[in-house]
Coordinates of C-alpha atoms and ligand atoms in Angstrom, one line a residue:
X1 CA 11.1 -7.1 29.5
X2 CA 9.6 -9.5 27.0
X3 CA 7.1 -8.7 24.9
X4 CA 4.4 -9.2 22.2
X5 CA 5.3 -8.7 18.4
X6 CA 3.1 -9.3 15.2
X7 CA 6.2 -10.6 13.3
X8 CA 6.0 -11.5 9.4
X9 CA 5.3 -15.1 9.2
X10 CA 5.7 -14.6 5.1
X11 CA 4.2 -12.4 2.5
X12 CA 2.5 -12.8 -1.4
X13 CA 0.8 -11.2 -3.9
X14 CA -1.1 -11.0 -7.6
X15 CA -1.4 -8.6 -10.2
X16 CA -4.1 -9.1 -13.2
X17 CA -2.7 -10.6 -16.4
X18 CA -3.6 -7.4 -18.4
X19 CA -0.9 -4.6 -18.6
X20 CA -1.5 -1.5 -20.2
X21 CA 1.3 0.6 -21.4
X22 CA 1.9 4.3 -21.1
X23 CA 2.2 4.0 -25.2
X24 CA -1.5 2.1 -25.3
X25 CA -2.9 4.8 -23.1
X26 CA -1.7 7.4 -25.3
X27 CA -4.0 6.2 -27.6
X28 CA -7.1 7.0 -25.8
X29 CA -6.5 10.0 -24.0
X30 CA -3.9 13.1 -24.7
X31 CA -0.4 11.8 -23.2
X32 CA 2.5 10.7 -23.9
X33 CA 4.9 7.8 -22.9
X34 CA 7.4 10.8 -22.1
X35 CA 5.1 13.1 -19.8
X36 CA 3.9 10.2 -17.9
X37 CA 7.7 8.7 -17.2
X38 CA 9.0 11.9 -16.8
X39 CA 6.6 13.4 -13.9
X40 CA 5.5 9.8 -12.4
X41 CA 8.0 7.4 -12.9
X42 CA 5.1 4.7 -14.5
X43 CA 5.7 2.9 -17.4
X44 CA 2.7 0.4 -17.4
X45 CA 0.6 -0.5 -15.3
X46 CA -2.2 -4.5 -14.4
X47 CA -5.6 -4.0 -14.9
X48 CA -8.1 -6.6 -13.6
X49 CA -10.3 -8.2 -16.8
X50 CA -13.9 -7.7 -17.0
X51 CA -15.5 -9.7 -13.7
X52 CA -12.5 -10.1 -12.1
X53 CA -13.1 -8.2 -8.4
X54 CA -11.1 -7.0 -5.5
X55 CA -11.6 -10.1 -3.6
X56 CA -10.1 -12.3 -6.7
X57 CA -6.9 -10.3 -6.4
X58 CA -7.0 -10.3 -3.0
X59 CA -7.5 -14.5 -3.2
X60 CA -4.8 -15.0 -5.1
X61 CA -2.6 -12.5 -2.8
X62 CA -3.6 -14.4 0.3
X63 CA -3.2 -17.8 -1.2
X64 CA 0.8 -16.7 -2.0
X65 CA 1.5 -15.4 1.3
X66 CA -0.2 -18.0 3.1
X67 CA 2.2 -20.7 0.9
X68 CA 5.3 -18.4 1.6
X69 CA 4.5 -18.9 5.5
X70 CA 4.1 -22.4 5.2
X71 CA 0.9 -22.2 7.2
X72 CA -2.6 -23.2 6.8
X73 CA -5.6 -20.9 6.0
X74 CA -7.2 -22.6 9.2
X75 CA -4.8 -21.1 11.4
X76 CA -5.9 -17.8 10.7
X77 CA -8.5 -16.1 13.1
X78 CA -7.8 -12.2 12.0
X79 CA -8.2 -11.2 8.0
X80 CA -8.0 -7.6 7.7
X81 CA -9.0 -6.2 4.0
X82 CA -7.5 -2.4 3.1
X83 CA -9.4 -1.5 0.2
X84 CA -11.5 1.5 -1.7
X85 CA -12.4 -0.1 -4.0
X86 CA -14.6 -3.1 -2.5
X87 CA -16.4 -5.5 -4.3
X88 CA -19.7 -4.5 -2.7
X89 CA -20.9 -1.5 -0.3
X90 CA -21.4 -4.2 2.1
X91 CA -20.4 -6.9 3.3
X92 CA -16.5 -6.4 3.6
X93 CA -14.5 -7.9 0.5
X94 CA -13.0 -9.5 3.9
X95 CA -15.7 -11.8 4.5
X96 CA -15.7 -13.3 0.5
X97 CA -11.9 -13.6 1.3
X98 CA -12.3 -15.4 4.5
X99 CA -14.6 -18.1 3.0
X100 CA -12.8 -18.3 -0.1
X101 CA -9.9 -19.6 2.2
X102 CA -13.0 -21.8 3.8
X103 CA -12.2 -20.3 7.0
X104 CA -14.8 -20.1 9.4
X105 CA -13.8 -19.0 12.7
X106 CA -12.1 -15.7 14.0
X107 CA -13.2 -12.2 12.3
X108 CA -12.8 -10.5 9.0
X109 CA -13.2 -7.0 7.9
X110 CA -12.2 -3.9 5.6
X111 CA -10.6 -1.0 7.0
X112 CA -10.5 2.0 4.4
X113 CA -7.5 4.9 4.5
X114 CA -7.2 4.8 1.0
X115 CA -3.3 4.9 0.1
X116 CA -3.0 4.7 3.6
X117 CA -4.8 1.8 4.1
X118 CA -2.1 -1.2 4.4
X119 CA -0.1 0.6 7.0
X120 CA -3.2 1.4 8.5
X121 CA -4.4 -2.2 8.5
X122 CA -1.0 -3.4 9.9
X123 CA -1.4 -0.9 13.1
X124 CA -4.6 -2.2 13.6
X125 CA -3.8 -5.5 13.4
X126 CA -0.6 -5.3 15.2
X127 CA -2.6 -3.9 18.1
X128 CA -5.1 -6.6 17.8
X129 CA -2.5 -9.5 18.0
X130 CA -0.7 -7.6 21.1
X131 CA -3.4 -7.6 23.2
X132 CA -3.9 -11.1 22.8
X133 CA -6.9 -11.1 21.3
X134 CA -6.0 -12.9 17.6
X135 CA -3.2 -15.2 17.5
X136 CA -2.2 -15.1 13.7
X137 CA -3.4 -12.8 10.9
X138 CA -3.9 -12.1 7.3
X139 CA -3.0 -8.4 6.4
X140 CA -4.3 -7.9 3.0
X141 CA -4.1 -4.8 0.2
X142 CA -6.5 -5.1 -2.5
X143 CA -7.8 -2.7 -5.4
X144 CA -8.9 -2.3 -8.3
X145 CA -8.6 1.5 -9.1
X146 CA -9.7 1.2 -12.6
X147 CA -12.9 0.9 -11.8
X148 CA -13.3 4.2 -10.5
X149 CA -11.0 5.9 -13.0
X150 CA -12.3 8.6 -15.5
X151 CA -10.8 7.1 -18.0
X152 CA -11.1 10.3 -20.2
X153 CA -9.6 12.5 -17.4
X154 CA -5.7 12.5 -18.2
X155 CA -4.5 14.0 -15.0
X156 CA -5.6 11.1 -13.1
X157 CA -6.2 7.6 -15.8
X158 CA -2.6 7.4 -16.0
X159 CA -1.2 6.8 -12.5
X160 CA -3.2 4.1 -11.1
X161 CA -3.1 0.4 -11.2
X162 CA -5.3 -2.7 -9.9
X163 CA -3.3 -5.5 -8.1
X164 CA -3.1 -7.0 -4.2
X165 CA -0.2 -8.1 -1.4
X166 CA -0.5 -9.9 1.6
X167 CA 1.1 -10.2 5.0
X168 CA 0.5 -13.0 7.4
X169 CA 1.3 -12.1 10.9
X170 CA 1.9 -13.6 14.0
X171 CA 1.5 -12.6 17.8
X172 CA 5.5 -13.9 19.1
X173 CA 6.9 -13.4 22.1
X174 CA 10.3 -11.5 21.7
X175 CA 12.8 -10.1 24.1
X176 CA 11.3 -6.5 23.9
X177 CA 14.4 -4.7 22.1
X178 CA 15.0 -3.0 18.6
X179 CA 16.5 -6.2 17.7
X180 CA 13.5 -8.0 18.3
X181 CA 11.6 -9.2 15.1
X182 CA 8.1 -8.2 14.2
X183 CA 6.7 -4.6 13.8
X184 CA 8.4 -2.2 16.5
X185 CA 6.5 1.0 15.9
X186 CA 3.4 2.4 13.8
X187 CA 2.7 6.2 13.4
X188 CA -0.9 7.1 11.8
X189 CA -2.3 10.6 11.3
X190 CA -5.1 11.9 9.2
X191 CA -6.1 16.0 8.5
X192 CA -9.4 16.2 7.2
X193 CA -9.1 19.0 5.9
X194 CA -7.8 18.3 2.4
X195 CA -10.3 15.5 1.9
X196 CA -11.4 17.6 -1.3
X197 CA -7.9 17.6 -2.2
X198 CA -8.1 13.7 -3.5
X199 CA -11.9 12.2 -3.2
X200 CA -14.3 10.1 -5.0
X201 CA -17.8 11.8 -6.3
X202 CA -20.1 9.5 -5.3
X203 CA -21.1 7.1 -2.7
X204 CA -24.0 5.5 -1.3
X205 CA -25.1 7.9 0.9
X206 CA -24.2 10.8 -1.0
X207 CA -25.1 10.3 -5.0
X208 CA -26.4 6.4 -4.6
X209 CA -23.7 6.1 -6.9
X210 CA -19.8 4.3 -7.0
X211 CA -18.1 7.7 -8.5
X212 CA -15.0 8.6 -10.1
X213 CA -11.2 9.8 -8.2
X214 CA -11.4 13.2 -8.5
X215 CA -7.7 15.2 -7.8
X216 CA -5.7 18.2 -7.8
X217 CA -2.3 16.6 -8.6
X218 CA -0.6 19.4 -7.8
X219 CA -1.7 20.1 -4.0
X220 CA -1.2 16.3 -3.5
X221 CA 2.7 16.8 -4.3
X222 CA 3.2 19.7 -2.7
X223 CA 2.1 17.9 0.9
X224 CA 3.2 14.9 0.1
X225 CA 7.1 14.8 1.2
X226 CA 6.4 16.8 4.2
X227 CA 3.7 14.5 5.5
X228 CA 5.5 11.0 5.1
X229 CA 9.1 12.7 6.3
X230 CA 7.0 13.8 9.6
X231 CA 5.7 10.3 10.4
X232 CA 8.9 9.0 9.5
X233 CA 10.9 10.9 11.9
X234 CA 8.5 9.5 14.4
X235 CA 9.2 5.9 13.6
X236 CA 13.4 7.1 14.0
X237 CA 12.6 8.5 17.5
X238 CA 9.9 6.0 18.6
X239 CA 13.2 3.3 18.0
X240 CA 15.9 5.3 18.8
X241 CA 16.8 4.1 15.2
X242 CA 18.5 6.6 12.2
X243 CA 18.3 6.4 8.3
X244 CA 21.7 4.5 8.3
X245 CA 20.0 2.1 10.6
X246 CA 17.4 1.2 7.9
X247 CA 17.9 -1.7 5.4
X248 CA 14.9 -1.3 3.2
X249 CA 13.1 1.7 2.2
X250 CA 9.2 0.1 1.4
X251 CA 7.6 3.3 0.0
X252 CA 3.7 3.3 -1.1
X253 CA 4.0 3.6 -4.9
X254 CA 2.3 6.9 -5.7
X255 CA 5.0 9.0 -8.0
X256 CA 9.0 8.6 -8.4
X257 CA 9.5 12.0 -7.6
X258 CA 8.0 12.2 -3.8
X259 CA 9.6 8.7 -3.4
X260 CA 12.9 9.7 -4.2
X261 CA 12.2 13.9 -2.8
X262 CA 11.4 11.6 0.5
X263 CA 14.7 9.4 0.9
X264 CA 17.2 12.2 -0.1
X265 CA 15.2 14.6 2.7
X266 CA 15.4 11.5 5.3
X267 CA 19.2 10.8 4.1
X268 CA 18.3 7.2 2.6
X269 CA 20.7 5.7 -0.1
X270 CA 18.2 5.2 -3.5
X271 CA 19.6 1.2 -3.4
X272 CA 17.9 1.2 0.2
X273 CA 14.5 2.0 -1.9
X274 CA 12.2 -0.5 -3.5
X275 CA 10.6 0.8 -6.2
X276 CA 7.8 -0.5 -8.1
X277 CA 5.7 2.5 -9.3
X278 CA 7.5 2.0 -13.2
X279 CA 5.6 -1.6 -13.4
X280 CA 2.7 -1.5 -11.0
X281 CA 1.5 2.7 -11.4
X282 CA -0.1 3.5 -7.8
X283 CA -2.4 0.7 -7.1
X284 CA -3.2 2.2 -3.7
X285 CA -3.3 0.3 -0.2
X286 CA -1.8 -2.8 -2.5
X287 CA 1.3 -0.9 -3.1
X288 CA 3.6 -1.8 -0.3
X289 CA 2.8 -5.5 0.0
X290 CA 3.0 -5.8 -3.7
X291 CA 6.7 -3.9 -3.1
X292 CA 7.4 -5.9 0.0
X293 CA 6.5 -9.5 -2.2
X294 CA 8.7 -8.6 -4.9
X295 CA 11.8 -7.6 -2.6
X296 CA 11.1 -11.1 -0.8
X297 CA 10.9 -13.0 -4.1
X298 CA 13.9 -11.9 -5.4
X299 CA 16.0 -12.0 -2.1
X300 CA 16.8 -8.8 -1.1
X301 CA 14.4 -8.6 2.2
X302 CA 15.6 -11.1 4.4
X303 CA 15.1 -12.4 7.6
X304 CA 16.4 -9.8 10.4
X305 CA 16.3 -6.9 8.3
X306 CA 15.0 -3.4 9.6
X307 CA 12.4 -2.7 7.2
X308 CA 10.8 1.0 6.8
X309 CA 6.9 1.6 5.4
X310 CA 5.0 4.7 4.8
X311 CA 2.1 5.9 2.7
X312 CA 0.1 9.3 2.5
X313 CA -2.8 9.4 0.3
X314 CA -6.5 10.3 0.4
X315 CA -8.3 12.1 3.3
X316 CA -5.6 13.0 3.9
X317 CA -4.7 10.1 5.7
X318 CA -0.6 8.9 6.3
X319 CA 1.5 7.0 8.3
X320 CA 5.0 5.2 8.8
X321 CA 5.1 1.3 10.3
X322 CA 9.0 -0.2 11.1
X323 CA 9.1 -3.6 11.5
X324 CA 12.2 -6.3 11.5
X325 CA 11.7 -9.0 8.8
Ligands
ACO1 N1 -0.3 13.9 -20.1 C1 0.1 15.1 -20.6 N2 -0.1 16.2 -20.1 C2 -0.7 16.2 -18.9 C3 -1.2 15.1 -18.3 C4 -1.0 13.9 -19.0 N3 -1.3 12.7 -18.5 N4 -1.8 15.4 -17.1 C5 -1.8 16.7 -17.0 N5 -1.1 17.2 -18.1 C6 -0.8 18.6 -18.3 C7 -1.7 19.6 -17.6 O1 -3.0 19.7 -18.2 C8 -0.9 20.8 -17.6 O2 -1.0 21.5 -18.8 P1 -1.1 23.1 -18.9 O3 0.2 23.6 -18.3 O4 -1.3 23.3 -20.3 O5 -2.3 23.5 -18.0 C9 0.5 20.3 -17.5 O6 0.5 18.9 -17.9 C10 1.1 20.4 -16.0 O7 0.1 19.9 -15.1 P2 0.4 19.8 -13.6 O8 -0.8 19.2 -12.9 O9 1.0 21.0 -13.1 O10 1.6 18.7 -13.6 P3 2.5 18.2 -12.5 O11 3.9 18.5 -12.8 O12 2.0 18.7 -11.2 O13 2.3 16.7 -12.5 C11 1.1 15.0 -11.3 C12 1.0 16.1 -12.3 C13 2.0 13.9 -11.9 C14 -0.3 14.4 -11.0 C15 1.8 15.5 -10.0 O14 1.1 16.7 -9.6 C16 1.8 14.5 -8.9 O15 2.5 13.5 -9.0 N6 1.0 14.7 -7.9 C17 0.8 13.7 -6.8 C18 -0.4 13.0 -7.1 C19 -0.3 11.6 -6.7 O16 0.7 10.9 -6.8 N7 -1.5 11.1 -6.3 C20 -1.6 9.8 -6.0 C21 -2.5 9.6 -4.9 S1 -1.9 10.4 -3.4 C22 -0.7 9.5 -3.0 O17 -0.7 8.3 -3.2 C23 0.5 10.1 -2.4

């Protein structure tokens, strides 16, 4: 029976100009190009310059994705923003982004999961679209991490990244099979429990204040390759699709080793993998759109290929979203 799909109409994003090396790091806190390569993967990483907010990344992202679709900003009626790291407490960085575009109908808003938060956004989205509801949206990543960095704290200033990917989807009627294009299944989950695990100390209702990423590196890993395996294996049974099925493994960019601990458990060949974490560090819920954009740019995602996202990060919050290109 036929059905609705939020199918990728095309995709973009933007990193700041600024990159900062492992090497320039190591001059400010007590690391070395070595440690950092060795236990994350990241060689440098984009930091936005002084003024330049979430919502200018997330411009620029949107503006590329929406050129890559070949469609105008006026056809959009659904922007949804997946940030921690807003430009304000309120309103949503959405809102600056939907009149930026000078759009001026439809809704806009943030939706926060932290790492989580573009395959959260796209399950919420895709949900929206299916009912009916929205016809074609704008599924946007954006942070700027360095802002909230302690930039004196070496277990955590030297994996994180500022930069911003967007999606734009469209409801599509499709035949209702695994061969159908758009997103065929979304898995989200979240455990509360380990919310001290990864967190921010402060926030407007706790310390009036914005905070800084607070972590323990080490309980983070350990959880990590369990978590996105899990949600994973619901997206294979949820399809009736295996790992050999798969064409492109779109990770979240958090650490080399529980990307590649994650495709040799799920039995995914490493050239199925994009990897960005070496160039980007972990910029968060911009990760897989930034990943996704650069796999489109230079050809290797193409149209009618079975594409696999997850991401587990803060709260904790994860999930797994399959969707053919
Ligand atoms: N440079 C040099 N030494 C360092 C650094 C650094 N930047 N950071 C920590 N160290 C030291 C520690 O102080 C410690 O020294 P000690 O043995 O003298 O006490 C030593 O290195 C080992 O520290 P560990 O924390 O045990 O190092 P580990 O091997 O666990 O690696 C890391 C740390 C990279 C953070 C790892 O735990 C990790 O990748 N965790 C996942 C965290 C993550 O990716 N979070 C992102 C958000 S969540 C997500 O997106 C999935």
């Amino acid at each position: 029976m036929s059905q609705i799909r939020s199918v990728v109409l095309g995709c973009g994003s933007y990193l700041p100009a600024r990159i900062l090396s492992n090497d320039e790091l190591a001059r400010s806190v007590e690391t070395t190009d070595e440690w950092i390569v060795q236990r994350t993967g990241i060689r440098e990483r984009h930091i936005a310059a002084p003024g330049e907010m979430t919502s200018d990344l997330a411009l620029h992202a949107a503006r590329a994705a929406l050129a890559n679709s070949h469609v105008q900003a006026d056809s959009i009626d659904l922007i949804v923003l997946a940030t921690s790291t807003p430009d304000f407490t309120f309103p949503a960085t959405a809102v600056t982004v939907q009149a930026g575009l000078g759009i001026t109908r439809g809704a806009a808003f943030d939706l926060q999961a932290v790492c989580s938060g573009f395959v959260y956004a796209l399950s919420v989205t895709d949900a929206m679209l299916r009912t009916g509801m929205y016809k074609r949206a704008l599924v946007i990543g954006a942070e700027t991490f360095s802002r909230i960095l302690d930039w004196n704290d070496r277990t955590t200033c030297v994996l994180f990244g500022d930069g911003a990917g967007a999606v734009v989807l469209e409801a599509q009627e499709q035949p209702g099979t695994t061969a159908d294009r758009g997103i065929l299944t979304t898995h989200l989950r979240s455990d509360g429990r380990h919310k001290s695990k990864l967190y921010v100390d402060g926030g407007p209702s706790s310390t009036q204040t914005v905070g800084h990423l607070r972590m323990e590196g080490r309980e983070v890993f350990k959880h990590a390759v369990a978590m996105i395996t899990d949600v994973i294996y619901d997206a294979f049974k949820a399809t009736g699709t295996s790992a050999e099925d798969i064409d492109w493994f779109v990770p979240h960019q958090a650490n080399k080793r529980i990307i590649d601990g994650s495709a040799h458990k799920l039995g995914i060949a490493p050239e199925k993998v994009v990897m960005t974490v070496d160039r980007h560090g972990n910029t968060s819920a911009a990760s897989i759109p930034l990943a996704l954009a650069d796999a489109v740019a230079d050809r290797r995602i193409k149209r009618g290929h079975l594409v696999l996202l997850e991401a587990m990060g803060g709260g904790f919050t994860w999930g797994s979203a399959m969707l053919r290109w």
